CSV table of C-alpha atoms in Angstrom, one decimal:
chain,number,residue,atom,x,y,z
A,661,MET,CA,36.8,13.5,-11.2
A,662,SER,CA,34.5,10.4,-10.5
A,663,ARG,CA,31.3,10.3,-12.3
A,664,ALA,CA,29.5,9.9,-8.9
A,665,ALA,CA,28.1,13.1,-7.2
A,666,GLU,CA,29.7,15.3,-9.9
A,667,GLY,CA,27.2,18.3,-9.3
A,668,VAL,CA,27.8,18.2,-5.5
A,669,SER,CA,30.1,20.9,-4.0
A,670,PRO,CA,32.9,19.8,-1.7
A,671,LEU,CA,31.0,21.6,1.2
A,672,GLU,CA,27.8,19.7,0.6
A,673,LEU,CA,29.2,16.4,-0.1
A,674,ALA,CA,29.1,14.9,3.4
A,675,ASP,CA,25.3,15.9,3.6
A,676,TYR,CA,24.7,14.2,0.0
A,677,GLN,CA,26.6,10.9,1.0
A,678,LYS,CA,24.5,10.7,4.1
A,679,ALA,CA,21.3,10.9,1.8
A,680,VAL,CA,22.9,8.0,-0.5
A,681,ARG,CA,23.5,5.9,2.8
A,682,LEU,CA,20.0,6.5,4.1
A,683,VAL,CA,18.3,5.4,0.7
A,684,LEU,CA,20.4,2.5,0.2
A,685,ARG,CA,19.8,1.3,3.7
A,686,HIS,CA,16.2,1.9,3.6
A,687,PRO,CA,14.8,1.5,0.2
A,688,LEU,CA,11.5,2.7,1.3
A,689,VAL,CA,11.5,6.0,2.9
A,690,THR,CA,8.0,7.8,4.1
A,691,SER,CA,7.3,10.7,6.2
A,692,GLY,CA,7.7,8.7,9.3
A,693,TYR,CA,9.9,5.8,8.2
A,694,PRO,CA,13.0,5.1,9.3
A,695,ASP,CA,12.5,8.7,11.1
A,696,ARG,CA,10.7,11.9,10.5
A,697,ALA,CA,13.8,13.8,9.1
A,698,ALA,CA,14.7,11.0,6.5
A,699,LEU,CA,12.2,12.1,3.6
A,700,ALA,CA,13.2,15.7,3.8
A,701,THR,CA,16.8,14.5,3.5
A,702,VAL,CA,16.2,12.4,0.5
A,703,ARG,CA,13.8,14.8,-1.2
A,704,ARG,CA,16.6,17.6,-1.0
A,705,TRP,CA,18.8,15.4,-3.0
A,706,ALA,CA,16.3,13.6,-5.2
A,707,ASP,CA,17.6,14.8,-8.7
A,708,GLN,CA,21.2,14.1,-7.9
A,709,LEU,CA,20.4,10.8,-6.3
A,710,ARG,CA,18.0,9.6,-9.3
A,711,THR,CA,21.1,10.4,-11.7
A,712,ASP,CA,23.9,9.0,-9.7
A,713,LEU,CA,22.1,5.7,-8.5
A,714,MET,CA,21.1,4.8,-11.8
A,715,GLU,CA,24.5,5.8,-13.4
A,716,VAL,CA,26.8,4.0,-10.7
A,717,LEU,CA,24.4,1.2,-9.7
A,718,GLY,CA,21.6,0.8,-12.1
A,719,TYR,CA,19.0,1.7,-9.4
A,720,ARG,CA,16.1,3.5,-10.0
A,721,LEU,CA,14.7,6.0,-7.3
A,722,VAL,CA,11.0,6.9,-7.6
A,723,THR,CA,9.7,9.8,-5.4
A,724,THR,CA,6.5,11.1,-4.6
A,725,ALA,CA,5.2,13.8,-2.2
A,726,ASP,CA,5.1,11.2,0.7
A,727,THR,CA,7.6,8.2,-0.5
A,728,ALA,CA,10.9,7.5,-1.7
A,729,ARG,CA,11.4,4.2,-3.2
A,730,LEU,CA,14.5,2.5,-4.4
A,731,GLN,CA,14.1,-0.1,-7.0
A,732,ARG,CA,17.2,-2.3,-6.9
A,733,ALA,CA,18.6,-4.3,-9.8
A,734,GLN,CA,19.1,-7.9,-8.2
A,735,ASP,CA,21.9,-9.9,-9.3
A,736,GLY,CA,21.5,-12.7,-6.7
A,737,LEU,CA,19.2,-14.2,-4.1
A,738,ASP,CA,20.0,-12.6,-0.8
A,739,ALA,CA,18.6,-14.0,2.6
A,740,THR,CA,20.3,-11.5,4.7
A,741,ARG,CA,17.7,-8.5,4.7
A,742,PRO,CA,14.3,-10.3,6.1
A,743,ALA,CA,11.5,-8.4,7.5
A,744,LEU,CA,11.6,-8.4,11.4
A,745,THR,CA,8.7,-9.4,13.7
A,746,ARG,CA,7.9,-7.0,16.6
A,747,ALA,CA,10.5,-8.6,18.8
A,748,GLY,CA,13.1,-8.3,16.2
A,749,ARG,CA,13.1,-11.8,14.8
A,750,PRO,CA,13.0,-12.7,11.1
A,751,PHE,CA,9.8,-13.3,9.3
A,752,ASP,CA,8.7,-17.0,8.8
A,753,ARG,CA,6.9,-18.4,5.7
A,754,ARG,CA,3.6,-17.7,7.6
A,755,ARG,CA,4.3,-14.0,8.2
A,756,TYR,CA,5.2,-13.4,4.8
A,757,ALA,CA,2.4,-15.0,3.4
A,758,TYR,CA,0.1,-13.0,5.8
A,759,LEU,CA,1.9,-9.9,4.7
A,760,VAL,CA,1.3,-10.4,1.0
A,761,LEU,CA,-2.3,-11.4,1.9
A,762,THR,CA,-2.7,-8.3,3.8
A,763,LEU,CA,-1.5,-6.0,0.9
A,764,ALA,CA,-4.1,-7.7,-1.5
A,765,ALA,CA,-7.0,-7.4,1.2
A,766,LEU,CA,-6.0,-3.8,1.7
A,767,GLY,CA,-6.6,-3.1,-2.0
A,768,ARG,CA,-10.1,-4.0,-1.7
A,769,HIS,CA,-10.8,-1.7,1.1
A,770,GLY,CA,-11.7,2.2,1.5
A,771,ALA,CA,-9.9,4.7,3.7
A,772,GLN,CA,-10.3,2.8,7.1
A,773,VAL,CA,-10.3,-0.8,8.0
A,774,ALA,CA,-10.8,-2.6,11.4
A,775,LEU,CA,-8.2,-5.1,12.3
A,776,GLY,CA,-10.9,-7.9,12.8
A,777,GLU,CA,-12.4,-7.2,9.6
A,778,LEU,CA,-8.9,-7.5,7.7
A,779,ALA,CA,-8.0,-10.5,9.5
A,780,ASP,CA,-11.2,-12.0,8.3
A,781,ALA,CA,-10.4,-10.9,4.6
A,782,VAL,CA,-7.0,-12.5,4.8
A,783,ALA,CA,-8.3,-15.5,6.5
A,784,ALA,CA,-10.7,-15.9,3.5
A,785,ASP,CA,-7.9,-16.0,1.2
A,786,ALA,CA,-5.6,-18.0,3.3
A,787,VAL,CA,-8.0,-21.0,3.7
A,788,ARG,CA,-7.5,-21.6,0.1
A,789,ILE,CA,-3.7,-22.1,0.3
A,790,ASP,CA,-2.7,-25.5,1.5
A,791,GLY,CA,-1.0,-25.5,4.6
A,792,LEU,CA,-1.6,-21.9,5.5
A,793,GLY,CA,-4.9,-20.8,6.8
A,794,LEU,CA,-5.4,-18.0,9.3
A,795,ASP,CA,-7.7,-19.0,12.5
A,796,THR,CA,-8.2,-15.9,14.7
A,797,ALA,CA,-9.1,-18.2,17.4
A,798,ARG,CA,-5.4,-19.3,17.6
A,799,LYS,CA,-3.2,-17.1,19.3
A,800,PRO,CA,-0.1,-18.0,17.2
A,801,ASP,CA,-2.0,-17.1,14.0
A,802,ARG,CA,-3.0,-13.8,15.7
A,803,ASP,CA,0.4,-13.0,16.7
A,804,ALA,CA,1.9,-13.9,13.0
A,805,PHE,CA,-1.0,-11.7,11.4
A,806,VAL,CA,-0.3,-8.8,13.8
A,807,ASP,CA,3.5,-8.9,13.2
A,808,ALA,CA,2.5,-8.4,9.3
A,809,VAL,CA,0.1,-5.5,10.1
A,810,THR,CA,2.9,-3.8,12.4
A,811,TRP,CA,5.4,-4.1,9.7
A,812,LEU,CA,3.1,-2.2,7.4
A,813,THR,CA,2.2,0.2,10.4
A,814,GLU,CA,5.9,1.1,10.9
A,815,ARG,CA,6.2,2.3,7.3
A,816,GLY,CA,3.2,4.3,7.4
A,817,ALA,CA,1.2,2.3,4.9
A,818,LEU,CA,-1.4,1.9,8.0
A,819,THR,CA,-1.8,4.4,10.7
A,820,LEU,CA,-3.5,3.3,14.0
A,821,ALA,CA,-6.6,5.5,14.5
A,822,ASP,CA,-8.1,3.8,17.7
A,823,GLY,CA,-7.6,0.7,19.8
A,824,SER,CA,-4.4,-1.6,20.0
A,825,ALA,CA,-3.3,-4.3,17.9
A,826,THR,CA,-1.5,-6.0,20.9
A,827,ALA,CA,-4.8,-5.9,22.8
A,828,TRP,CA,-6.7,-7.6,19.9
A,829,ALA,CA,-3.9,-10.3,19.6
A,830,GLY,CA,-4.5,-10.9,23.2
A,831,ASP,CA,-8.3,-11.1,23.0
A,832,PRO,CA,-10.4,-10.4,19.7
A,833,GLU,CA,-13.5,-10.6,21.6
A,834,ARG,CA,-12.7,-7.9,23.7
A,835,ALA,CA,-10.5,-5.5,21.9
A,836,GLU,CA,-10.3,-4.0,18.3
A,837,ALA,CA,-8.0,-1.6,16.4
A,838,LEU,CA,-9.0,0.9,13.6
A,839,TYR,CA,-6.4,1.8,10.8
A,840,ASP,CA,-6.3,4.5,8.2
A,841,ILE,CA,-5.0,3.3,4.9
A,842,ASP,CA,-2.2,5.3,3.0
A,843,ARG,CA,-2.6,4.2,-0.6
A,844,GLU,CA,0.4,6.0,-1.8
A,845,ILE,CA,2.8,4.1,0.5
A,846,LEU,CA,0.8,0.8,-0.1
A,847,LEU,CA,1.8,1.1,-3.9
A,848,ALA,CA,5.4,2.1,-2.9
A,849,VAL,CA,5.8,-1.0,-0.7
A,850,HIS,CA,4.5,-3.4,-3.4
A,851,HIS,CA,6.2,-2.1,-6.8
A,852,PRO,CA,7.5,-5.2,-8.6
A,853,THR,CA,9.5,-4.7,-11.9
A,854,ARG,CA,8.0,-8.0,-13.2
A,855,VAL,CA,4.5,-9.2,-13.8
A,856,LEU,CA,4.7,-11.7,-11.0
A,857,GLN,CA,1.8,-14.0,-12.6
A,858,HIS,CA,4.1,-14.8,-15.5
A,859,LEU,CA,7.1,-15.9,-13.4
A,860,THR,CA,8.1,-19.4,-13.5
A,861,SER,CA,11.2,-19.4,-11.2
A,862,VAL,CA,12.6,-17.0,-8.5
A,863,THR,CA,15.4,-16.5,-10.9
A,864,SER,CA,13.2,-14.6,-13.1
A,865,LEU,CA,13.3,-11.7,-10.8
A,866,LEU,CA,17.1,-11.3,-11.0
A,867,ASP,CA,18.9,-9.4,-13.9
A,868,SER,CA,16.8,-6.5,-13.3
A,869,SER,CA,18.6,-4.5,-15.8
A,870,GLY,CA,16.2,-5.0,-18.6
A,871,ALA,CA,13.0,-4.4,-16.3
A,872,LEU,CA,14.6,-1.0,-15.5
A,873,GLY,CA,14.9,-0.1,-19.2
A,874,LEU,CA,18.7,0.0,-19.6
A,875,SER,CA,19.8,0.0,-23.1
A,876,ALA,CA,21.6,-3.0,-25.0
A,877,GLY,CA,24.7,-3.0,-27.2
A,878,ARG,CA,28.4,-3.8,-26.4
A,879,ALA,CA,29.0,-0.3,-24.8
A,880,ALA,CA,25.8,-0.5,-22.7
A,881,GLN,CA,27.0,-4.3,-21.7
A,882,ARG,CA,30.4,-2.8,-20.5
A,883,ARG,CA,28.5,0.0,-18.7
A,884,ASP,CA,26.2,-2.9,-17.0
A,885,GLN,CA,29.3,-5.0,-16.1
A,886,ALA,CA,30.6,-2.0,-14.2
A,887,ARG,CA,27.3,-1.5,-12.7
A,888,ARG,CA,27.2,-5.0,-11.5
A,889,ALA,CA,30.6,-5.0,-10.2
A,890,ARG,CA,29.9,-1.8,-8.1
A,891,ARG,CA,26.7,-3.5,-6.8
A,892,LEU,CA,28.5,-6.7,-6.0
A,893,VAL,CA,31.1,-4.6,-3.7
A,894,LEU,CA,28.2,-2.5,-2.2
A,895,GLU,CA,25.6,-5.3,-1.4
A,896,ASN,CA,27.9,-7.9,0.0
A,897,PRO,CA,30.6,-7.8,2.9
A,898,VAL,CA,33.2,-8.8,0.3
A,899,ALA,CA,33.7,-9.4,-3.4
A,900,TYR,CA,35.9,-12.4,-3.9
A,901,TYR,CA,37.8,-12.2,-7.2
A,902,ALA,CA,37.3,-16.2,-7.2
A,903,ASP,CA,33.5,-15.7,-7.8
A,904,ALA,CA,34.0,-13.4,-10.8
A,905,ASP,CA,33.8,-14.2,-14.5
A,906,SER,CA,36.5,-12.6,-16.7
A,907,GLU,CA,34.6,-9.4,-17.7
A,908,LEU,CA,33.5,-8.8,-13.9
A,909,LEU,CA,37.0,-9.6,-12.7
A,910,GLY,CA,38.3,-6.8,-14.8
A,911,GLN,CA,35.7,-4.3,-13.5
A,912,LEU,CA,36.4,-5.2,-9.9
A,913,ARG,CA,40.0,-4.4,-10.2
A,914,ALA,CA,39.6,-1.1,-12.2
A,915,PRO,CA,40.5,1.8,-10.2
A,916,ALA,CA,37.3,3.7,-11.3
A,917,LEU,CA,35.2,1.2,-9.1
A,918,ALA,CA,36.8,2.5,-5.8
A,919,GLU,CA,36.7,6.1,-7.0
A,920,ASP,CA,32.8,5.8,-7.7
A,921,LEU,CA,32.0,4.0,-4.6
A,922,GLU,CA,34.0,6.1,-2.3
A,923,ARG,CA,32.5,9.5,-3.5
A,924,LEU,CA,29.1,8.0,-3.7
A,925,THR,CA,28.9,6.6,-0.1
A,926,GLY,CA,31.6,8.1,1.7
A,927,LEU,CA,33.0,5.0,2.9
A,928,SER,CA,36.3,3.6,1.8
A,929,VAL,CA,37.2,0.5,-0.5
A,930,GLU,CA,39.8,-1.8,0.7
A,931,ARG,CA,41.5,-4.0,-1.8
A,932,ARG,CA,43.4,-7.5,-0.9
A,933,ALA,CA,44.9,-10.5,-3.0
A,934,GLU,CA,41.5,-12.3,-2.7
A,935,GLY,CA,39.1,-9.6,-3.5
A,936,VAL,CA,37.7,-6.1,-2.6
A,937,ALA,CA,35.4,-4.7,0.2
A,938,LEU,CA,33.6,-1.5,1.1
A,939,VAL,CA,34.5,-0.8,4.6
A,940,ASP,CA,32.1,0.7,6.8
A,941,THR,CA,33.5,0.8,10.3
A,942,SER,CA,31.0,3.3,11.7
A,943,GLY,CA,27.9,1.2,10.7
A,944,ARG,CA,26.4,4.1,8.8
A,945,LEU,CA,25.4,1.6,5.9
A,946,SER,CA,25.7,-1.8,7.0
A,947,ASP,CA,22.5,-3.6,8.0
A,948,VAL,CA,24.5,-6.2,10.2
A,949,ARG,CA,27.1,-5.6,12.3
A,950,PHE,CA,29.9,-8.1,12.8
A,951,PRO,CA,31.4,-8.4,15.3
A,952,GLY,CA,28.2,-7.5,17.5
A,953,GLY,CA,26.3,-8.0,20.6
A,954,GLY,CA,24.1,-10.8,21.6
A,955,THR,CA,24.6,-14.7,22.0
A,956,VAL,CA,24.6,-15.6,18.3
A,957,ALA,CA,27.2,-13.1,17.2
A,958,GLN,CA,29.4,-13.7,20.2
A,959,ALA,CA,29.6,-17.4,19.8
A,960,ALA,CA,30.1,-16.6,15.8
A,961,LEU,CA,33.1,-14.5,16.4
A,962,LEU,CA,34.8,-17.2,19.0
A,963,LEU,CA,34.0,-19.8,16.5
A,964,ALA,CA,35.7,-17.7,13.7
A,965,ALA,CA,38.8,-17.3,15.7
A,966,ARG,CA,39.0,-21.0,16.2
A,967,ILE,CA,38.4,-21.9,12.5
A,968,SER,CA,41.3,-19.4,11.5
A,969,ALA,CA,43.5,-20.8,13.9
A,970,ALA,CA,43.0,-24.2,12.6
A,971,VAL,CA,43.5,-22.9,9.0
A,972,GLN,CA,47.1,-21.9,9.9
A,973,ARG,CA,48.1,-25.5,10.9
A,974,SER,CA,50.4,-27.3,8.7
A,975,GLY,CA,51.9,-30.7,8.2
A,976,ARG,CA,49.8,-33.7,9.4
A,977,HIS,CA,47.5,-31.4,11.3
A,978,ALA,CA,46.6,-29.2,8.1
A,979,LEU,CA,42.9,-29.2,7.1
A,980,GLU,CA,41.7,-30.7,4.1
A,981,LEU,CA,41.3,-28.5,1.1
A,982,LEU,CA,38.1,-29.1,-0.9
A,983,PRO,CA,36.7,-26.9,-3.8
A,984,ALA,CA,33.7,-24.4,-3.0
A,985,PRO,CA,30.4,-24.5,-4.8
A,986,THR,CA,30.6,-22.0,-7.8
A,987,ALA,CA,28.5,-18.7,-7.7
A,988,ALA,CA,26.1,-20.4,-10.3
A,989,GLU,CA,25.9,-23.4,-8.0
A,990,ARG,CA,24.9,-21.6,-5.1
A,991,LEU,CA,22.3,-19.5,-6.9
A,992,ALA,CA,20.7,-22.8,-8.4
A,993,ALA,CA,20.6,-24.6,-4.9
A,994,ARG,CA,18.7,-21.4,-3.4
A,995,ALA,CA,16.4,-21.2,-6.3
A,996,ARG,CA,15.5,-24.7,-6.0
A,997,ARG,CA,14.5,-24.4,-2.2
A,998,ILE,CA,12.5,-21.3,-3.3
A,999,ASP,CA,10.9,-22.7,-6.4
A,1000,GLY,CA,9.8,-25.7,-4.3
A,1001,ALA,CA,7.2,-23.6,-2.6
A,1002,LEU,CA,5.6,-22.8,-6.0
A,1003,PRO,CA,2.0,-24.1,-6.5
A,1004,SER,CA,2.0,-27.5,-8.0
A,1005,ARG,CA,-0.5,-26.4,-10.7
A,1006,GLY,CA,2.1,-23.8,-11.8
A,1007,THR,CA,4.6,-24.4,-14.8
A,1008,VAL,CA,8.2,-24.2,-13.5
A,1009,ALA,CA,10.7,-24.0,-16.1
A,1010,GLU,CA,14.3,-25.1,-15.6
A,1011,LEU,CA,16.5,-22.8,-13.6
A,1012,THR,CA,18.6,-20.3,-15.4
A,1013,GLU,CA,22.1,-20.0,-14.1
A,1014,LEU,CA,22.9,-16.5,-14.2
A,1015,ALA,CA,26.4,-16.5,-13.1
A,1016,GLU,CA,29.7,-17.9,-14.7
A,1017,PRO,CA,32.0,-20.7,-13.0
A,1018,ASP,CA,34.8,-19.4,-10.7
A,1019,GLU,CA,38.1,-18.7,-12.7
A,1020,GLU,CA,40.2,-16.7,-10.1
A,1021,SER,CA,41.9,-18.4,-7.1
A,1022,ALA,CA,41.5,-17.0,-3.5
A,1023,TYR,CA,43.0,-19.3,-1.3
A,1024,GLU,CA,45.1,-21.8,-3.5
A,1025,THR,CA,45.3,-22.6,-7.2
A,1026,VAL,CA,45.5,-26.2,-7.7
A,1027,VAL,CA,47.3,-27.7,-11.1
A,1028,ASP,CA,47.9,-31.2,-10.8
A,1029,ALA,CA,46.4,-34.4,-12.1
A,1030,ASP,CA,43.6,-34.7,-9.8
A,1031,HIS,CA,42.3,-31.3,-10.2
A,1032,GLU,CA,41.1,-28.9,-13.1
A,1033,PRO,CA,43.4,-25.9,-13.7
A,1034,GLY,CA,42.6,-23.0,-11.8
A,1035,GLU,CA,40.2,-24.8,-9.4
A,1036,THR,CA,39.7,-23.0,-6.0
A,1037,ARG,CA,40.1,-25.0,-2.8
A,1038,TYR,CA,39.6,-23.9,0.7
A,1039,PRO,CA,40.0,-25.4,4.2
A,1040,PHE,CA,37.5,-27.6,5.2
A,1041,VAL,CA,36.3,-28.3,8.9
A,1042,THR,CA,33.8,-31.1,9.6
A,1043,ASP,CA,30.5,-30.6,11.4
A,1044,SER,CA,31.7,-32.8,14.3
A,1045,TRP,CA,34.8,-30.7,14.7
A,1046,LEU,CA,32.6,-27.4,14.7
A,1047,ARG,CA,30.4,-29.0,17.5
A,1048,GLY,CA,33.4,-29.9,19.5
A,1049,ARG,CA,34.6,-26.3,19.2
A,1050,LEU,CA,31.3,-24.8,20.0
A,1051,LYS,CA,31.1,-27.2,23.1
A,1052,GLU,CA,34.5,-25.5,24.2
A,1053,ILE,CA,33.1,-22.2,23.7
A,1054,ILE,CA,29.9,-22.6,25.8
A,1055,GLY,CA,32.2,-24.3,28.7
A,1056,GLU,CA,34.4,-21.3,28.7
A,1057,TYR,CA,31.9,-18.5,28.0
A,1058,GLY,CA,28.5,-19.7,28.3
A,1059,ALA,CA,27.8,-17.8,31.5
A,1060,GLY,CA,27.3,-14.8,29.1
A,1061,PHE,CA,25.2,-16.5,26.7
A,1062,ALA,CA,21.3,-16.5,26.5
A,1063,ALA,CA,20.1,-19.5,28.5
A,1064,ASP,CA,17.8,-21.0,25.7
A,1065,LEU,CA,20.6,-21.0,23.0
A,1066,ARG,CA,23.2,-22.3,25.7
A,1067,GLY,CA,20.8,-25.2,26.4
A,1068,ASP,CA,20.4,-25.9,22.6
A,1069,PRO,CA,23.9,-26.1,21.2
A,1070,ASP,CA,22.7,-27.4,17.9
A,1071,ARG,CA,20.4,-24.4,17.3
A,1072,LEU,CA,23.3,-22.2,18.4
A,1073,LEU,CA,25.9,-23.6,16.0
A,1074,ASP,CA,23.2,-23.4,13.2
A,1075,GLN,CA,22.7,-19.9,13.8
A,1076,ALA,CA,26.3,-18.9,14.3
A,1077,LEU,CA,27.3,-20.5,11.1
A,1078,ASP,CA,24.6,-18.9,9.2
A,1079,LEU,CA,25.8,-15.5,10.5
A,1080,LEU,CA,29.4,-16.4,9.6
A,1081,ALA,CA,28.1,-17.5,5.9
A,1082,ALA,CA,26.0,-14.3,5.6
A,1083,MET,CA,29.2,-12.4,6.2
A,1084,SER,CA,31.1,-14.2,3.6
A,1085,LEU,CA,33.5,-15.8,6.1
A,1086,ILE,CA,32.5,-19.5,5.4
A,1087,VAL,CA,30.6,-21.4,2.8
A,1088,ARG,CA,28.3,-24.1,4.3
A,1089,VAL,CA,28.6,-27.3,2.4
A,1090,ASP,CA,27.6,-30.9,3.3
A,1091,GLY,CA,29.2,-32.2,6.3
A,1092,GLY,CA,30.8,-29.1,7.4
A,1093,ALA,CA,31.9,-25.6,6.3
A,1094,LEU,CA,34.7,-24.0,4.0
A,1095,ALA,CA,36.7,-21.4,5.4
A,1096,LEU,CA,37.0,-18.2,3.1
A,1097,PRO,CA,39.9,-15.6,3.2
A,1098,LEU,CA,38.0,-13.0,5.0
A,1099,LEU,CA,38.1,-15.1,8.1
A,1100,ALA,CA,41.8,-14.5,8.6
A,1101,ARG,CA,40.7,-11.0,9.8
A,1102,TYR,CA,39.5,-12.7,13.0
A,1103,ARG,CA,42.6,-15.0,13.7
A,1104,GLY,CA,43.7,-13.1,16.7
A,1105,VAL,CA,40.5,-12.5,18.6
A,1106,THR,CA,40.7,-13.6,22.3
A,1107,ALA,CA,38.1,-13.4,24.8
A,1108,ARG,CA,37.7,-13.1,28.7
A,1109,VAL,CA,34.7,-13.7,31.2
A,1110,LYS,CA,33.8,-10.6,33.2
A,1111,THR,CA,32.0,-10.6,36.5
A,1112,ARG,CA,29.9,-7.5,37.2
A,1113,THR,CA,29.9,-6.2,40.8
A,1114,ALA,CA,27.5,-4.2,42.8
A,1115,PRO,CA,25.3,-2.4,42.6
A,1116,GLN,CA,23.9,-4.8,40.1
A,1117,PRO,CA,23.4,-8.4,40.9
A,1118,PRO,CA,26.0,-10.8,40.2
A,1119,ALA,CA,26.2,-11.6,36.5
A,1120,GLN,CA,28.6,-12.7,33.6
A,1121,THR,CA,29.2,-11.6,30.3
A,1122,ALA,CA,31.9,-12.3,27.6
A,1123,LEU,CA,34.0,-9.2,26.6
A,1124,PHE,CA,36.0,-9.2,23.5
A,1125,ASP,CA,39.5,-7.8,23.4
A,1126,ASP,CA,39.6,-7.8,19.5
A,1127,GLU,CA,39.8,-4.3,18.5
A,1128,THR,CA,36.8,-4.5,16.1
A,1129,ALA,CA,34.7,-6.0,18.8
A,1130,LYS,CA,32.0,-4.2,20.8
A,1131,ASP,CA,31.1,-5.1,24.4
A,1132,PRO,CA,28.3,-7.6,23.7
A,1133,THR,CA,24.9,-7.3,25.3
A,1134,PRO,CA,24.6,-9.8,28.1
């Protein structure tokens, strides 16, 4: 029997797996977030969850009377789970900065705080940060600040007692809002596993096994490698063998990995020649659905189909094959961009590369005089080729796209490629993109434009015939 959920009876296994998926998708659960039933579900299985999440994944679950907080072990830098604004858009740097400063300011207040008073406290700190500031006379600054406050309100750290934050954002001279402060939830929101003042690079936040108190030694190292392999499959759309070092590769191919993850989550593990994936066809665990609705997802799916078709060409029409950046190189590049925002007076150490070079082939293993043995190369499409294909897509299906993105194809292309990269379908490189093996799954996608009829006004929207696609939102 798998180690996961050993103490759970077959009759209760589905309910337990629901609790697992809940806490994995929402690392912070409170009495009202993500819904009123969530905390009771997690607390019912708290002891079993604590045991299994640590044993299988190396994650620590901390529960109190009003919160459940999952402390993840981080193996990489992941940009696919941003905080979202009231309009559902990812936070920008300004909003993240206001969120952090708001947390700090709330620690200096009592049981309640007025929104205007909180804004003044954040503004006093923000003005000392070059390029930030918070001017409550500026509507964009107020909107950004209210987005940060709303994010905390949704999780229960703040509870609106009187007034309206939206009204305050519209006119702070005429409106106000009063909030109750929940210190227990505030502590759960910001619960770092490192002393942040001592960090010299964002990479210091990674490899959290030491921070979580996991033991050392050869046996413990093998156990931690197994946990790392399970995390890789759980937290990513696909775990490619080409991105794994030799020890991790053995763990990814071990039968126990599939047994543990399937019993823990209730999802199925799919193995292919290039890698392994945890398949979530119902969306019970995934934070991003693909294919999905909306202009960016529609354009990305159609673009994926065209790239995949181009990959199949042979002879003089075949795409050029190029090596992909290694996992260590991708990590270092992301870390450099993040570390570039550190204060100039801080001391930044050299970046620590936490991943080994690629060793296993996914598309083609090249052994010739011009390439290193075992080097992985992938089909390459240029930026100009991608722009041309997107132009075709807009010409055929643009009637179903959002007007602002249809009129700005460069922005639409950038967002579509970012989505494909987040889903491990491509790797963005200088001058274009490399097609990864999972992209072949969307080779047969076709589309048609459907015109709606009365009683609704005439409109058009793209409908995808691929069996995995959903009817997109117009």
